[in-house]
Coordinates of C-alpha atoms and ligand atoms in Angstrom, one line a residue:
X1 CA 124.0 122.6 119.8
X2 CA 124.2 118.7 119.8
X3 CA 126.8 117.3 117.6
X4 CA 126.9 114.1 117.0
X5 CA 130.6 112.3 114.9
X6 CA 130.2 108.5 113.5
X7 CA 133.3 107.4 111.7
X8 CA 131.7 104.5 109.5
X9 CA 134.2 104.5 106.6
X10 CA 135.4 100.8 107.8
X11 CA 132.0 99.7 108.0
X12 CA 129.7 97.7 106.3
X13 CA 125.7 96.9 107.1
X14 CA 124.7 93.5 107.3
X15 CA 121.9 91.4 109.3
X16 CA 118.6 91.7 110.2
X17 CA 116.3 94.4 111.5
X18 CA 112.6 95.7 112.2
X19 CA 112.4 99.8 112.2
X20 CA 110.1 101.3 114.2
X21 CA 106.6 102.2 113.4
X22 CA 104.8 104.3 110.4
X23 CA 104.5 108.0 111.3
X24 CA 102.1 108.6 109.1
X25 CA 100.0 105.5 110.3
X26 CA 100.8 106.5 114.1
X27 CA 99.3 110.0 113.7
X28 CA 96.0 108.9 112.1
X29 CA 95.7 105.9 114.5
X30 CA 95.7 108.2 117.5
X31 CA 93.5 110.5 115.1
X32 CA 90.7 108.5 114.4
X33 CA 90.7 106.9 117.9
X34 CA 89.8 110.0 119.5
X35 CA 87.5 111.1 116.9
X36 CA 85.7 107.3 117.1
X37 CA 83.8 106.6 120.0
X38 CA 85.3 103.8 122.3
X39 CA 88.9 102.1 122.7
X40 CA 91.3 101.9 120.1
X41 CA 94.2 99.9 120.6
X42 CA 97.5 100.8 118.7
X43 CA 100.3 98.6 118.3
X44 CA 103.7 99.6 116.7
X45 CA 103.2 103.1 117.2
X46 CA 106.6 105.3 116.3
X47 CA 107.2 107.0 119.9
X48 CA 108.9 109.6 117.7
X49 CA 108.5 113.6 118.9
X50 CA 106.2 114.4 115.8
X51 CA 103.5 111.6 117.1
X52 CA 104.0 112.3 120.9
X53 CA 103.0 115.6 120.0
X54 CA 99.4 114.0 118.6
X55 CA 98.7 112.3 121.5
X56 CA 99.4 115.3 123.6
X57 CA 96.9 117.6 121.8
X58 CA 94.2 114.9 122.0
X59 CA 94.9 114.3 125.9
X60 CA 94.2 117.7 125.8
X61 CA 90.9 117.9 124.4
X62 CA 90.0 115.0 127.2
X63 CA 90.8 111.8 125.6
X64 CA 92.5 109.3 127.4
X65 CA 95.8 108.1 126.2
X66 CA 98.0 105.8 127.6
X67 CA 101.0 104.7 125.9
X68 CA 103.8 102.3 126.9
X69 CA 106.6 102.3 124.6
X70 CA 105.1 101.2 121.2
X71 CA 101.7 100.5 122.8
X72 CA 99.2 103.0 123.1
X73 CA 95.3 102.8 124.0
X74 CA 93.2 105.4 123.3
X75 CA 89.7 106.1 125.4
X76 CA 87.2 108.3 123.7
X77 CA 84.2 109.6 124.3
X78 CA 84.0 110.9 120.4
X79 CA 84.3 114.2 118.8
X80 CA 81.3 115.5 120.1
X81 CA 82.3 115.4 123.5
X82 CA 85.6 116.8 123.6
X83 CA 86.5 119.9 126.2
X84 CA 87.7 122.7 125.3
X85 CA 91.4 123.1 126.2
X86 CA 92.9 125.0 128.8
X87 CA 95.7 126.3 126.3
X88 CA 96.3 126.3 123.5
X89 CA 97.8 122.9 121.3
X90 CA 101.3 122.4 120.0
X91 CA 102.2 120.4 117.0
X92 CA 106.1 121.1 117.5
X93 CA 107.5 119.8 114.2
X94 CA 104.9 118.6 113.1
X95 CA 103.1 119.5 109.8
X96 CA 100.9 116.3 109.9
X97 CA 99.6 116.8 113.1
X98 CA 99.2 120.8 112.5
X99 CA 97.0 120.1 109.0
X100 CA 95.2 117.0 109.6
X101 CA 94.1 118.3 113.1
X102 CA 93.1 121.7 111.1
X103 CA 90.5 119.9 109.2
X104 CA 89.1 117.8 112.4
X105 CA 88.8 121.2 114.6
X106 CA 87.1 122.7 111.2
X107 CA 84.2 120.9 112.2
X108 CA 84.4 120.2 116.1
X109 CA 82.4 122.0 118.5
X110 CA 85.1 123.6 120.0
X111 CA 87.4 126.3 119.9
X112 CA 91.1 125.9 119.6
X113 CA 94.4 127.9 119.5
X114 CA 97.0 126.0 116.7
X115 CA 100.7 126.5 117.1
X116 CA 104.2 125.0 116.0
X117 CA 108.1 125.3 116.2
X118 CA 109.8 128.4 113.8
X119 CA 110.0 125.9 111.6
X120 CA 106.2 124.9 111.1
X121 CA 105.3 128.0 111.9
X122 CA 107.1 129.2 108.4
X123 CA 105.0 126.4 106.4
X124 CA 102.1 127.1 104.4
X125 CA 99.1 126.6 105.9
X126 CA 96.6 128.3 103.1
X127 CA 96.9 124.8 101.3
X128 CA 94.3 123.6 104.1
X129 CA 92.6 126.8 105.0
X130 CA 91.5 127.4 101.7
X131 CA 89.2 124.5 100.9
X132 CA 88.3 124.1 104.7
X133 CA 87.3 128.0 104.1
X134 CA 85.1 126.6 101.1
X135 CA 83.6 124.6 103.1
X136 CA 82.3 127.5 105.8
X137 CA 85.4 127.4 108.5
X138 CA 86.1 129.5 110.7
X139 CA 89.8 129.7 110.8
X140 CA 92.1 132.9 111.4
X141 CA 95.7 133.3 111.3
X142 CA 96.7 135.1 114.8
X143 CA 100.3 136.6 113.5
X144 CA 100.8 136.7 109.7
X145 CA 98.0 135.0 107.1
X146 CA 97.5 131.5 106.9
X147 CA 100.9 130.7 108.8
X148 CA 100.3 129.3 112.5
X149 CA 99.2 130.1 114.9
X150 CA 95.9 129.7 113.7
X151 CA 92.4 130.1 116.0
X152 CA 89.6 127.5 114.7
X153 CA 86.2 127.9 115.9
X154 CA 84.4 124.7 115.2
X155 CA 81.1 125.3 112.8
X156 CA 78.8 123.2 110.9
X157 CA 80.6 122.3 107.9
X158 CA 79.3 122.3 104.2
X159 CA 80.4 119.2 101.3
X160 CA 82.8 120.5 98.8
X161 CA 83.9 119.1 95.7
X162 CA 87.0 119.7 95.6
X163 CA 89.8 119.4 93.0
X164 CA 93.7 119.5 94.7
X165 CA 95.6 122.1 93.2
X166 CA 99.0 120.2 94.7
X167 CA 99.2 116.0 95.4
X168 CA 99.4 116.3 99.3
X169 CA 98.0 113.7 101.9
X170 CA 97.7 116.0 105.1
X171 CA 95.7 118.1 102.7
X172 CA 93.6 115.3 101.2
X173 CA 92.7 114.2 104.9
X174 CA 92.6 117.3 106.6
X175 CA 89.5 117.9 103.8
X176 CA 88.3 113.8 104.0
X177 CA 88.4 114.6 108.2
X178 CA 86.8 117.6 107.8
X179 CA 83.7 116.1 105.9
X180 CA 83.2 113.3 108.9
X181 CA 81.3 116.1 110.5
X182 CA 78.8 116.5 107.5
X183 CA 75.7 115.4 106.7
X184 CA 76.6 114.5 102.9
X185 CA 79.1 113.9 100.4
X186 CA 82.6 115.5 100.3
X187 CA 84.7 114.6 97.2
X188 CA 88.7 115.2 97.1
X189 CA 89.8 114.9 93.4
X190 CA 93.7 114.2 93.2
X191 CA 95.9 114.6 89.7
X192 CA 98.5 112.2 91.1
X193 CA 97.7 109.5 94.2
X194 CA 99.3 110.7 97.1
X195 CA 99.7 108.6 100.2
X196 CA 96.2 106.6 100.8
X197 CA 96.2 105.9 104.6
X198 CA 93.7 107.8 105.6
X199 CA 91.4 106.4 103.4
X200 CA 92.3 102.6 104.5
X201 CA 92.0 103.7 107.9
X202 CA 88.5 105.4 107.6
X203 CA 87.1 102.1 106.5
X204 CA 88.6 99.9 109.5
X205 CA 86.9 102.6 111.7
X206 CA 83.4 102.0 110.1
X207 CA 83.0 105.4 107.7
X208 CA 81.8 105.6 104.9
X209 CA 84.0 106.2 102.4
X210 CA 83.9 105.3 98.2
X211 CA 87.1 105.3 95.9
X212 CA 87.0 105.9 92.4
X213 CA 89.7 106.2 90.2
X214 CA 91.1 109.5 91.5
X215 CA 88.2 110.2 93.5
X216 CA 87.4 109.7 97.4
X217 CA 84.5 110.5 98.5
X218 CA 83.2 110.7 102.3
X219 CA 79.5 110.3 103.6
X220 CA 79.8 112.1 106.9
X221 CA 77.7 112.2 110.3
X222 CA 78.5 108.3 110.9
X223 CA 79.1 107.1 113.7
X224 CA 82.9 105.8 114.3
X225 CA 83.9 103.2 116.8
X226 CA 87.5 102.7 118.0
X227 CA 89.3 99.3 117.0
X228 CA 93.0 97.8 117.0
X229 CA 95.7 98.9 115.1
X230 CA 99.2 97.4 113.7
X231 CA 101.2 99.9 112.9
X232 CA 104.0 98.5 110.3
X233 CA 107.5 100.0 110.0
X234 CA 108.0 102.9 108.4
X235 CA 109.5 102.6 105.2
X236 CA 110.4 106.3 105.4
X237 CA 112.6 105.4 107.9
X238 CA 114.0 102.0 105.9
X239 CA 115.0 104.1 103.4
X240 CA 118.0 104.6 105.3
X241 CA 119.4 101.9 106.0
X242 CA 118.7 100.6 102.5
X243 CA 120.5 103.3 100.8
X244 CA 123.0 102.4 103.2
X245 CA 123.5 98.8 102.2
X246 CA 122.9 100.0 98.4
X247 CA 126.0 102.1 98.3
X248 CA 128.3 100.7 100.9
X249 CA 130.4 97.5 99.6
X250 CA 130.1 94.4 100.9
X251 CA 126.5 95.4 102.3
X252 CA 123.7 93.0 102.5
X253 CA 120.4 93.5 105.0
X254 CA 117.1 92.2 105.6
X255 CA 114.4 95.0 106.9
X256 CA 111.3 93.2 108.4
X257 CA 108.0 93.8 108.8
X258 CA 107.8 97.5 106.6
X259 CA 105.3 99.1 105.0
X260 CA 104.6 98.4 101.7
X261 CA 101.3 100.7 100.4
X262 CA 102.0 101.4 97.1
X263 CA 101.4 104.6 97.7
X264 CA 105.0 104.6 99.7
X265 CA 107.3 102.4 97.9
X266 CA 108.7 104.5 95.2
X267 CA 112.0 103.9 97.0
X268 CA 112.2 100.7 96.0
X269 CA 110.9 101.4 92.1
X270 CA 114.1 103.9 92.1
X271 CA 117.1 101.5 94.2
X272 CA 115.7 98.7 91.5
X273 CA 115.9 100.6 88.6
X274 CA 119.1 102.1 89.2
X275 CA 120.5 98.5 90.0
X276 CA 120.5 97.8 93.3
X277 CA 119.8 94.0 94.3
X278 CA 116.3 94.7 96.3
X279 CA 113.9 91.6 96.9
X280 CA 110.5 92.0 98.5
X281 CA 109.0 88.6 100.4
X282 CA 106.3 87.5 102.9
X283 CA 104.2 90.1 102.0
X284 CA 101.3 90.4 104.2
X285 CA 98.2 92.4 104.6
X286 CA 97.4 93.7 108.2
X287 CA 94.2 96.2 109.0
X288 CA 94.0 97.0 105.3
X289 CA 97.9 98.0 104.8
X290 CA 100.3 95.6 103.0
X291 CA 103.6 95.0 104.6
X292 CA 106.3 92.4 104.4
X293 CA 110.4 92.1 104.6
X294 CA 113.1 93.6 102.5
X295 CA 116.0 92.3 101.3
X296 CA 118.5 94.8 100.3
X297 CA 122.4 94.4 99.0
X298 CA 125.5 96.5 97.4
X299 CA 125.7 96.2 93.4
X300 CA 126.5 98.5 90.8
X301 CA 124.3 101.5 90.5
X302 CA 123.6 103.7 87.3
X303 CA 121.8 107.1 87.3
X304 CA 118.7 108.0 86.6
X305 CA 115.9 110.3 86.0
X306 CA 113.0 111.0 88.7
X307 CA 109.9 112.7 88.4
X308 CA 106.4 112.6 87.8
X309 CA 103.3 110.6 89.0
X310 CA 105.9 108.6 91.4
X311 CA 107.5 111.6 92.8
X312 CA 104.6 111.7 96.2
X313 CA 105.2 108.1 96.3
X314 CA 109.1 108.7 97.8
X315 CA 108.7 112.8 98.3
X316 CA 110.2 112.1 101.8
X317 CA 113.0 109.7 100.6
X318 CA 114.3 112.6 97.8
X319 CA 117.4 113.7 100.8
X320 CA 118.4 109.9 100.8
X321 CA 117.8 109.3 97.1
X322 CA 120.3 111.9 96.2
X323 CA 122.7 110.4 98.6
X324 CA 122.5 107.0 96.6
X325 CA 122.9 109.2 93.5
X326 CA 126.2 110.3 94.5
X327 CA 127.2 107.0 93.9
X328 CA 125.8 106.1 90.6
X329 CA 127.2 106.5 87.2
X330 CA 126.1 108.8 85.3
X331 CA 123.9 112.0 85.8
X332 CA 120.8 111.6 87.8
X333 CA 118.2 113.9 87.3
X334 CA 115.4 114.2 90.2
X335 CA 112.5 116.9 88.6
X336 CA 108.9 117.7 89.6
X337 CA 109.3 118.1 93.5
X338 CA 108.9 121.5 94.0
X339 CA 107.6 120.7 97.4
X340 CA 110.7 119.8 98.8
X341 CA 111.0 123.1 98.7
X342 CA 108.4 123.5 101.9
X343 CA 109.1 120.5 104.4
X344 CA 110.6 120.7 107.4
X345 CA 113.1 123.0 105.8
X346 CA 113.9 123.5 102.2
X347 CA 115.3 120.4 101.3
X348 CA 116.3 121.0 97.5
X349 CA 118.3 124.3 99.3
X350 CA 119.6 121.9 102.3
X351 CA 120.0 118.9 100.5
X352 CA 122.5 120.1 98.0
X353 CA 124.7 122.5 100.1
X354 CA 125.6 119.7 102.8
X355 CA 126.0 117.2 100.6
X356 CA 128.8 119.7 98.3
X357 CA 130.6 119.9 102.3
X358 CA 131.4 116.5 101.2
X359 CA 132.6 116.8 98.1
X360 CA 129.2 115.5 96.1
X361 CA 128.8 117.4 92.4
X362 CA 125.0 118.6 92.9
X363 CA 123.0 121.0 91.6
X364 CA 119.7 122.5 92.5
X365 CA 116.8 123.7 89.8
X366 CA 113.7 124.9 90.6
X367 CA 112.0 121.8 91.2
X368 CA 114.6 119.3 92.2
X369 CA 118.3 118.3 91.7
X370 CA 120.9 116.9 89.2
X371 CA 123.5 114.9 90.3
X372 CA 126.8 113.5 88.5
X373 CA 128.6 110.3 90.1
X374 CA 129.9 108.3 91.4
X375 CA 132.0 110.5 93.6
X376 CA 134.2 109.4 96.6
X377 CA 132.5 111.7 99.4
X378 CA 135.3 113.2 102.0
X379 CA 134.5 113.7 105.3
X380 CA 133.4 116.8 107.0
X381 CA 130.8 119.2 109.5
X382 CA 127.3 118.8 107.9
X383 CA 124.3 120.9 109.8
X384 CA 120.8 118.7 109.8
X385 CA 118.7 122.0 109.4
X386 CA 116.6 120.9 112.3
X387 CA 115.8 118.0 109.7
X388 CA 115.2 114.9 110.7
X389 CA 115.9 113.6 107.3
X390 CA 118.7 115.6 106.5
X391 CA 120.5 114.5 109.7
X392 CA 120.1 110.7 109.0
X393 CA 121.2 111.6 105.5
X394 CA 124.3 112.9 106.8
X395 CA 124.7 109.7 109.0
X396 CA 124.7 107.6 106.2
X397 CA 126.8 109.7 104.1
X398 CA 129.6 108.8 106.6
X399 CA 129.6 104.8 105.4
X400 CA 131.0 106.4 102.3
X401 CA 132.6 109.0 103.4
X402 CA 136.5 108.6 103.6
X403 CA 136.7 110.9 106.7
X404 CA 134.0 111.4 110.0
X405 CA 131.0 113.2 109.8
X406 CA 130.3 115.5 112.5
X407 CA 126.1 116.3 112.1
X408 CA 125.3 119.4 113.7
X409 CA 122.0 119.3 115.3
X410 CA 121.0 115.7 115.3
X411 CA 119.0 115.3 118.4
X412 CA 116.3 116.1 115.6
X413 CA 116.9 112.7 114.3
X414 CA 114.0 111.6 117.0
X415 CA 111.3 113.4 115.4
X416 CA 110.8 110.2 112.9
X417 CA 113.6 107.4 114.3
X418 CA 114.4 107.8 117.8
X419 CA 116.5 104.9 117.7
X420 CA 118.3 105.5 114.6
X421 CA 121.7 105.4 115.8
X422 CA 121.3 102.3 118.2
X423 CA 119.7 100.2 114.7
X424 CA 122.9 101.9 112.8
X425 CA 125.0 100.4 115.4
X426 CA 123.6 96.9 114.8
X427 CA 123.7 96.4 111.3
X428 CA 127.6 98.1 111.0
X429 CA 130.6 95.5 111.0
X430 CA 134.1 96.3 110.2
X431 CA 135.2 95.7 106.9
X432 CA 137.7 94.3 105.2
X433 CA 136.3 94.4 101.9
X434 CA 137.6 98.5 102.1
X435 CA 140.7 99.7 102.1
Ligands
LIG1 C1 102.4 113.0 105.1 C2 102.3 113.5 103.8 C3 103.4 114.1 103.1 C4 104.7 113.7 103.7 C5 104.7 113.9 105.2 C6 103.6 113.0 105.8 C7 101.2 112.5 105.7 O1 103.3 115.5 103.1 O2 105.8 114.5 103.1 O3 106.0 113.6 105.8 O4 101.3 111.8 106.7 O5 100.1 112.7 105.2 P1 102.3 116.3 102.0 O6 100.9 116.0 102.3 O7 102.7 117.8 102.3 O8 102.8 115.9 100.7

């Protein structure tokens, strides 16, 4: 198993950086190209695992894709005339690429095999089958129901109306995706906005597409044609190095050139409110997504509590978040995020038993976590889960931490930020500020 030690309990973070790509953007960009007809040209693209995974299955299916580092041009001759692959398509990791691609094969005129890692392979699934089911799929479950690997026979598709019984994106799309295919309208009705890319990105490609209040709606059997995209950093992977420089003293960072949907941004909503000195500048919009730079620096923090309409706004920033709230006064409630509980692994679980390794006072409930701080953090052996997130987590954890970190199982770390340590590397300077 890879192990990977950082002592960082000198350091500080300071300077300037760019992170790499969306992942979220990257997969639909490489989406949408091979379902448009023509070339699509990507810039920024995160060459993390989850999206080389993407452009494999495409390839696949006879698209041409060539990438070169963060560039990546796609060559389609559109849904309709994709081949039926050889064998069948693996979305490692990757629970974007395995639900979004669910709802594009619903309605292809192929027939595919779906599979994962054990880790996607334990994720639910029915959350996608269902309504794609609703909508006349044909979709079976191979080994146990609705868990990969999963057969899809593309059909003619029917339009749903269709109300989301939990506020998820891959779900959203994999129905929005779906109803490309059909001739007529296909609603998705959310309680709570989740993360609205999809819908930006079906515009730039020429669909039609209507937003309402908390309703999208789709008119399918248009034609799409491929077009650029600039893929902005990912403020997922941000996140990071902000909490880094919120709880580390002396800390003071610029991030450039992130993502800034405010469908994403609840990090900064949550290091503002608990006190953190965050400013947001040269904010600019770019193929329908805002982005623009961060400026982030050490102040005092207090606690605070987390939940409702802005937990899908930062559902993938709750590891880090609890991190920060390790470090600030008071008890910090995080509720409402019972999906945690099915990412990559169950982060409410993973979250709070590595982060008590280093002497954190967390508690999991049902739904989320309470944590009481601040509380130095020692050092120790954390395990990443096979989670990217937990893994960086751990990394960070180590700035505060008054021993090294070992992280068990960090090559996983390249699934979102294959260049996390190198970007750690720049931005930490010994410190003198510390003791
Ligand atoms: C994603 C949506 C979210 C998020 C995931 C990426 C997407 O998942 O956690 O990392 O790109 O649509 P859910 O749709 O399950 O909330």
């Amino acid at each position: 198993m890879d192990v990977v030690t950082l002592d960082l309990s000198n350091q500080r973070l300071t300077g300037e950086i760019s992170v790499p790509g969306d992942k979220s953007i990257s997969h639909r960009a490489v989406m949408l190209g091979a379902i448009a007809e023509g070339t699509t040209q990507i810039e920024g693209f995160l060459d993390g695992e989850d999206c080389l995974r993407t452009i494999e299955i495409f390839q696949q299916l006879g698209v041409e894709i060539v990438r070169e580092n963060q560039s990546v041009t796609v060559v389609s001759p559109g849904i309709a005339n994709w081949k039926t692959p050889k064998s069948a398509l693996y979305a490692g990791n990757s629970g974007t690429t395995a639900r979004l691609l669910t709802g594009i094969l619903a309605g292809s005129s192929i027939t595919t095999i779906l599979t994962g890692d054990d880790s996607l392979s334990k994720r639910p699934m029915n959350r996608v089958i269902e309504p794609l089911r609703a909508m006349g799929a044909s979709i079976s479950s191979a080994i146990t129901q609705n868990y990969l690997p999963l057969s899809i026979e593309g059909v003619q598709l029917n339009p749903i109306d269709y109300k989301m019984p939990v506020a998820s994106a891959q779900v959203k799309s994999a129905i929005l995706f779906a109803g490309l295919s059909i001739d007529g309208e296909t609603v998705v009705i959310e309680k709570v906005h989740s993360r609205d890319h999809t819908e930006r990105m079906l515009e730039q490609f020429g669909a039609t597409i209507e937003r309402r209040g908390n309703r999208v709606t789709v008119i399918g059997n248009k034609k799409l044609t491929g077009t650029n995209v600039h893929v902005p950093g990912d403020i997922s992977s941000a996140a990071f190095l902000m909490v880094g420089a919120a709880i580390t003293k002396g800390s003071s960072i610029t991030i450039k050139n992130i993502g800034l949907n405010a469908t994403r941004t609840g990090i900064l909503d949550v290091l503002f409110r608990m006190g953190a000195d965050v400013t947001v500048h040269n904010v600019e919009d770019l193929n329908g997504e805002p982005y623009g730079h961060v400026d982030i620096s050490n102040a005092p923090l207090t606690a605070i509590e987390i939940g409702g309409d802005i937990i899908p706004t930062l559902i993938d920033e709750l590891p880090i978040i609890a991190l920060l709230a390790t470090q600030a006064t008071g008890t910090t409630i995080i509720k409402d995020a019972s999906e945690l509980r099915v990412k990559e692994t169950d982060r409410i679980m993973a979250v709070t038993t590595e982060l008590k390794k280093l002497g954190a006072n967390i508690e999991a409930t049902s739904d989320g976590m309470i944590i009481n701080g601040p509380t130095p953090l020692l050092g120790g052996t954390l395990s990443s889960h096979g989670d990217h997130r937990l893994g960086m987590m751990a990394a960070i954890a180590s700035l505060i931490s008054s021993k090294k970190v070992e992280i068990e199982n960090a090559s996983c770390i390249a699934i979102s930020y294959p260049s996390f340590f190198d970007d750690l590397k720049k931005l930490a300077i010994s410190s003198d500020l510390k003791g």
